[in-house]
CSV table of C-alpha atoms in Angstrom, one decimal:
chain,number,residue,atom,x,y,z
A,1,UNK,CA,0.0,0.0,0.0
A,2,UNK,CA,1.9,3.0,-1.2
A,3,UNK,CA,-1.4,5.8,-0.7
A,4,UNK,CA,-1.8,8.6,1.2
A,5,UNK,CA,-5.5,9.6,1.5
A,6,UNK,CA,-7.0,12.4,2.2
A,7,UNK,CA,-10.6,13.1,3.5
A,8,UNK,CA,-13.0,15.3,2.8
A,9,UNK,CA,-12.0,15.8,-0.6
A,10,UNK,CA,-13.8,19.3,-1.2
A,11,UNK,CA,-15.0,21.2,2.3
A,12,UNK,CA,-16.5,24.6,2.5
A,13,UNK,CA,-16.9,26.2,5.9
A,14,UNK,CA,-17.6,30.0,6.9
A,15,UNK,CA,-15.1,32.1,9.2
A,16,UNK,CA,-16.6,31.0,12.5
A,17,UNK,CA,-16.8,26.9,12.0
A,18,UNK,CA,-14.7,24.4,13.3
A,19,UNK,CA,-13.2,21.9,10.8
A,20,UNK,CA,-10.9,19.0,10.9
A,21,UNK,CA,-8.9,17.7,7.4
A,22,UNK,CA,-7.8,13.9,8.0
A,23,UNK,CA,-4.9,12.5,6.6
A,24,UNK,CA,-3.9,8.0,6.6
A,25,UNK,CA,-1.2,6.5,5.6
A,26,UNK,CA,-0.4,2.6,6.3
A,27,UNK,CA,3.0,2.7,4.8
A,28,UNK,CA,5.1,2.9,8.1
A,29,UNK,CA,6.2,6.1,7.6
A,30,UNK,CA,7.3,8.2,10.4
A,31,UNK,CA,7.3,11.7,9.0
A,32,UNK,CA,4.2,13.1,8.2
A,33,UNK,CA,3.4,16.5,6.4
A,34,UNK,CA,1.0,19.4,5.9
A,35,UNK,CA,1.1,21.6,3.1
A,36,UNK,CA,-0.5,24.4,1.6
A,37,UNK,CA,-0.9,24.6,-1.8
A,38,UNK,CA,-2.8,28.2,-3.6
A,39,UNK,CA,-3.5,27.9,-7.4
A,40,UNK,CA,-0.3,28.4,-10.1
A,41,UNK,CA,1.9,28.3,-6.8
A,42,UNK,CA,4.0,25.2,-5.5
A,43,UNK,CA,3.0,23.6,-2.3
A,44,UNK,CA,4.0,25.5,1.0
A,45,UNK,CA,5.1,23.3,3.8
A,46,UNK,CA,3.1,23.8,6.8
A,47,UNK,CA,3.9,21.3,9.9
A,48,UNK,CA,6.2,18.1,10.0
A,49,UNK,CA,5.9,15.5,12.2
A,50,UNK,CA,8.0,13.4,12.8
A,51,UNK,CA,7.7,9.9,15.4
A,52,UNK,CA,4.1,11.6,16.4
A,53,UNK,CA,5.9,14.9,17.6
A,54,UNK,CA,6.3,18.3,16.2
A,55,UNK,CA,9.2,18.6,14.8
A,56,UNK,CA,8.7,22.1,12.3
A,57,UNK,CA,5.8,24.3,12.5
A,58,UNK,CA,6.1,27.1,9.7
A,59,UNK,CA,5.3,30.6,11.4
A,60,UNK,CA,1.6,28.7,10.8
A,61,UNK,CA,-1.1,31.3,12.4
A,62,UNK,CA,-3.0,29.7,15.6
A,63,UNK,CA,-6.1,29.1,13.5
A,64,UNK,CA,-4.5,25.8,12.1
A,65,UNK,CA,-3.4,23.6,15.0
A,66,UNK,CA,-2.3,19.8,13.7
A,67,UNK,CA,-2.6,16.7,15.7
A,68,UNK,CA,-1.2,13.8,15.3
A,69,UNK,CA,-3.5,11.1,16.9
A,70,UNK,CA,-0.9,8.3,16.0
A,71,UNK,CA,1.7,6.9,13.2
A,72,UNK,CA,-0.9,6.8,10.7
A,73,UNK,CA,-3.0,9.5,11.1
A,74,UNK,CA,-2.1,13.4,10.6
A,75,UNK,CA,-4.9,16.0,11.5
A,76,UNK,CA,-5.6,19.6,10.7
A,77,UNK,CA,-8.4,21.6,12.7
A,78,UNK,CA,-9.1,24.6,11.8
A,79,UNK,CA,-11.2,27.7,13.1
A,80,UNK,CA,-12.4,31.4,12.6
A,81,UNK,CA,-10.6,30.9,9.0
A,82,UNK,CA,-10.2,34.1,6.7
A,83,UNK,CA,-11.5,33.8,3.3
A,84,UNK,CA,-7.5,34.0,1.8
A,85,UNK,CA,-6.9,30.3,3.4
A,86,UNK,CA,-8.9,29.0,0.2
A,87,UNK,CA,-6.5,26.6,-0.9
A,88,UNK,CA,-5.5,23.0,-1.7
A,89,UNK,CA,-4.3,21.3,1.8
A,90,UNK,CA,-1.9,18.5,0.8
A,91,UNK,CA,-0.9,15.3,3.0
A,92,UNK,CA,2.6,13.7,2.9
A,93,UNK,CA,4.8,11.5,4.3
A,94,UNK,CA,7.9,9.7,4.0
A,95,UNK,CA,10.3,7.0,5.8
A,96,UNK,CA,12.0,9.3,8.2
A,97,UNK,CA,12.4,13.3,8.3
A,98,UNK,CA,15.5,13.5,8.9
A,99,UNK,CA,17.0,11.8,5.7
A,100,UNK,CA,18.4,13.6,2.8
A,101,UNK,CA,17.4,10.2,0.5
A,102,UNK,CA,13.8,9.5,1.1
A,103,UNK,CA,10.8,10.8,-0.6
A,104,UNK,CA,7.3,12.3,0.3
A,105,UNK,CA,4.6,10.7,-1.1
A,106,UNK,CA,1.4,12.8,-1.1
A,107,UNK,CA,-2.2,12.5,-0.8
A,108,UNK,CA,-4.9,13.8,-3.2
A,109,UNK,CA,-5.3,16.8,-0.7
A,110,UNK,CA,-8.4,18.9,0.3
A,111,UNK,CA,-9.8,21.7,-1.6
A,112,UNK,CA,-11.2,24.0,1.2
A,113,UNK,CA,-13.1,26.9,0.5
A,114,UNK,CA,-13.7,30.0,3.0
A,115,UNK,CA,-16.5,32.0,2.5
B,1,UNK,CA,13.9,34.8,-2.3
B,2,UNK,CA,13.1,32.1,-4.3
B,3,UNK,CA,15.9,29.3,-4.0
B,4,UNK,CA,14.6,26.7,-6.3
B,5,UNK,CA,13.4,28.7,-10.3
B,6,UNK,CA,11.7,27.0,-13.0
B,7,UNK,CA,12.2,29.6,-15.2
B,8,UNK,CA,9.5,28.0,-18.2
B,9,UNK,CA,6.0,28.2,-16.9
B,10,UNK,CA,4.8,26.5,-20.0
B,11,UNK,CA,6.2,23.9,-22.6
B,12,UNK,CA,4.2,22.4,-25.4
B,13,UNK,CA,5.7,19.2,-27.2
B,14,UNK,CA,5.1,17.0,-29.6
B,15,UNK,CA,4.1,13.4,-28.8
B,16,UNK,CA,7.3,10.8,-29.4
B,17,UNK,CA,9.8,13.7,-29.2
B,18,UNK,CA,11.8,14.9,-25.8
B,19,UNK,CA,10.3,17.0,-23.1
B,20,UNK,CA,13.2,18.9,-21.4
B,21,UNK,CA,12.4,20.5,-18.2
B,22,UNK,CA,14.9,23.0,-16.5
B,23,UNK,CA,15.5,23.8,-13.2
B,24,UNK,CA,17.8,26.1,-11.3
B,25,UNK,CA,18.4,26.3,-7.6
B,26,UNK,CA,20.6,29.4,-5.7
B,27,UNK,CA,21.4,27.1,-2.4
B,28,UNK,CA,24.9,25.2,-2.4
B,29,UNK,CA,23.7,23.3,0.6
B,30,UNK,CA,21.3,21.4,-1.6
B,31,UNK,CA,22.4,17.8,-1.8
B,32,UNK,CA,18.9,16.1,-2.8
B,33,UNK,CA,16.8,17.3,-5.8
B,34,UNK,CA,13.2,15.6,-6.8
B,35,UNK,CA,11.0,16.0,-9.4
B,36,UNK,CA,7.1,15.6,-8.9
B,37,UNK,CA,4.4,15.4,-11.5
B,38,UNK,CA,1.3,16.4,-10.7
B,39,UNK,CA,-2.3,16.3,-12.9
B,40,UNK,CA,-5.3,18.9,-12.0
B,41,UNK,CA,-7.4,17.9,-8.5
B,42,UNK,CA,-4.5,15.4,-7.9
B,43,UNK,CA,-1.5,15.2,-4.9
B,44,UNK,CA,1.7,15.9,-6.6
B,45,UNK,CA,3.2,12.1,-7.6
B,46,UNK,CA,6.9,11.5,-7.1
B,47,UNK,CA,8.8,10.7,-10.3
B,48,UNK,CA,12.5,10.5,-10.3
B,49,UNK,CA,15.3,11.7,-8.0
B,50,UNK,CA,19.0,12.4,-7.9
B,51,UNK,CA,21.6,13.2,-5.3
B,52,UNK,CA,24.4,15.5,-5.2
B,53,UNK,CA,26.9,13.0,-5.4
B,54,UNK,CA,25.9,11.4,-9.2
B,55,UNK,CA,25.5,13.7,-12.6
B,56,UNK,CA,22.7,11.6,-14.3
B,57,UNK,CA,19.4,9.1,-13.2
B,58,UNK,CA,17.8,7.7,-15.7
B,59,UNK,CA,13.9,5.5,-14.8
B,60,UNK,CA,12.7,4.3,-17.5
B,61,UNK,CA,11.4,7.1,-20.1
B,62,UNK,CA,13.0,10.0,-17.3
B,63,UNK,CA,16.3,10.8,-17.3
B,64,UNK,CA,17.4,13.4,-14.9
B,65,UNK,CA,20.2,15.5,-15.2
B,66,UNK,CA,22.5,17.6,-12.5
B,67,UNK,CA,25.1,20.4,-13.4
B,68,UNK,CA,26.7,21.3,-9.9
B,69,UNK,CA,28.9,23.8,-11.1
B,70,UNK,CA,25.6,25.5,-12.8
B,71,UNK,CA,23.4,24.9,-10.1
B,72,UNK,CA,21.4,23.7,-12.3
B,73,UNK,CA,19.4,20.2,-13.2
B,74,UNK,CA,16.9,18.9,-16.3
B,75,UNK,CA,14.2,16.4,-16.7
B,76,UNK,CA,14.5,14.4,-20.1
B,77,UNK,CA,11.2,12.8,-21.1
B,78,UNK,CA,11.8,10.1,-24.0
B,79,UNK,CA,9.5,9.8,-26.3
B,80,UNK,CA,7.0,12.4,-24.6
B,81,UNK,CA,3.2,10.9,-24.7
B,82,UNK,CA,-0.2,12.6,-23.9
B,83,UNK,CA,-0.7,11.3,-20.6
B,84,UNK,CA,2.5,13.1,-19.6
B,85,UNK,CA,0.7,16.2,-20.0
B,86,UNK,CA,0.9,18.0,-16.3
B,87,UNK,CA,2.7,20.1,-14.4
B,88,UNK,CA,6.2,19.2,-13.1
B,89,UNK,CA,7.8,20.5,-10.0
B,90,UNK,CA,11.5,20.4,-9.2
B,91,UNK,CA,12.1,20.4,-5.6
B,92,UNK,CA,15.3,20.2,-3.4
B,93,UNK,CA,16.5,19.3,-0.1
B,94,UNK,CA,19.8,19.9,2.1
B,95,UNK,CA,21.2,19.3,5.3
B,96,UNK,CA,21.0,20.8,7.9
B,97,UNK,CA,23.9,22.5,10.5
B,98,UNK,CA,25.5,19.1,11.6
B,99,UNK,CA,25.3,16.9,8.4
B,100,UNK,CA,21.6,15.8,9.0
B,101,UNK,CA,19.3,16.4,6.5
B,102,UNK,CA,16.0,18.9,7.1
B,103,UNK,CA,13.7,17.0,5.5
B,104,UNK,CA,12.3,20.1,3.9
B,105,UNK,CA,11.2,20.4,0.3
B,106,UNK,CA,11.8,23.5,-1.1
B,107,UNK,CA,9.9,23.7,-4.6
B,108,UNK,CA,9.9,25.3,-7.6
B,109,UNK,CA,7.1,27.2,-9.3
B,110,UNK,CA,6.2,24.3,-11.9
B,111,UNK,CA,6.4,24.4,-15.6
B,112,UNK,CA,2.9,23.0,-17.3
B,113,UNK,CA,3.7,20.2,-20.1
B,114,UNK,CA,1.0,19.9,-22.5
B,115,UNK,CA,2.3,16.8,-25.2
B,116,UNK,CA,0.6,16.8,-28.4
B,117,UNK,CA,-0.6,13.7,-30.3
C-alpha cells in the first residue's frame, strides 16, 4: 500500500466553524506533512511531524493547530478561517524526516473553500 | 527569495519527441533534488530523483540530469506521450547544520507540459 489519503476531498466552511482535514497512511512512515498549496503556486510546507511529535511548524497562524493522533493518522483543525486560506491542503509523508534520501509521497489533498 | 526557479512556466511538445524541463536552484547546501508530477485535482506524484553526489538518473522514459557547477538540473522525457501532460515541480533538499538532513522540500514554481498527439 503505497497511498496517502485524504478526507474530505472538497470542504467549505464559513469564518466562524470548526473543521478538521484527515490525513492516513499505512506505509510505516514516520514523518508526516501538511502543506498548503494556492492555485499556479508550489506547495507550502506547513507542519512536519516526525515519530508523532512536532518537529517544524512554519510561522503557521494559531487558527490551524495539527494533531497527530498516532503513526498513521495526521490531523488539521481549523477555526475562525479568513477567506484568503482557500486553498489546496496536501498530505505527505515519508520514511523518516531526517534523511536527505527518502521521498514524500502525497495524498490527493483537500480543496477547502472559505467563504 | 526564491531558492529553487523554473524559469518556463509552460512547454508544449510534440508526442514521441523529448520534453526537457529545466530547473535552477541558488542554495549550495542542496544535496537532494526531486521532481514531482502532478495532474489537476490530484496530490503531486513522485517521479524520479537524484543526489548531489551522481551527474545523471535515468527511470525508464525519465532521465534526470544535474550540473553542480551551474546549479542547475533537467528532466528528459523520452518519447513524450499525452498522458504526460501535467505540471512538473522540481524540488530540493539539504542538510541541515551538523550533516543531517531537514527534511524540507523547497519547490519550484512548476512548468505545465501539454504533449501533443
Amino acid at each position: 500500500d503505497t497511498e496517502v489519503t485524504q478526507t474530505p476531498k472538497h470542504l467549505v466552511m464559513g469564518m466562524t466553524n470548526k473543521k478538521s482535514l484527515k490525513c492516513e497512511q499505512h506505509m510505516g512512515h514516520r514523518a508526516m506533512y501538511w502543506y498548503k498549496q494556492k492555485a499556479k503556486k508550489p506547495p507550502e510546507l506547513m507542519f512536519v511531524y516526525s515519530y508523532e511529535k512536532l518537529s517544524i511548524n512554519e510561522s503557521v497562524p494559531s487558527r490551524f493547530s495539527p494533531e497527530c493522533p498516532n503513526s498513521s493518522l495526521l490531523n488539521l483543525h481549523l477555526h475562525a478561517l479568513q477567506p484568503e486560506d482557500s486553498a489546496l491542503y496536501l498530505c505527505a509523508s515519508s520514511q523518516v524526516q531526517f534523511s536527505s534520501y527518502n521521498e514524500q509521497f502525497f495524498g490527493p489533498g483537500t480543496r477547502l473553500t472559505v467563504l | 527569495d526564491q531558492q529553487v526557479k523554473q524559469n518556463s512556466p509552460s512547454l508544449s511538445v510534440q508526442e514521441g519527441r523529448i520534453s526537457i524541463l529545466n530547473c535552477d536552484y541558488t542554495n549550495s547546501m542542496f544535496d537532494y533534488f526531486l521532481w514531482y508530477k502532478k495532474y489537476p485535482a490530484e496530490g503531486p506524484t513522485f517521479l524520479i530523483s537524484i543526489s548531489s553526489i551522481k551527474d545523471k538518473n535515468e527511470d525508464g522514459r525519465f532521465t534526470v540530469f544535474l550540473n553542480k557547477s551551474a546549479k542547475h538540473l533537467s528532466l528528459h522525457i523520452v518519447p513524450s506521450q499525452p498522458g504526460d501532460s501535467a505540471v512538473y515541480f522540481c524540488a530540493a533538499t539539504h542538510r541541515a547544520a551538523g550533516g543531517t538532513s531537514y527534511g524540507k522540500l523547497t519547490f519550484g514554481q512548476g512548468t505545465i507540459l501539454t504533449v501533443h498527439p
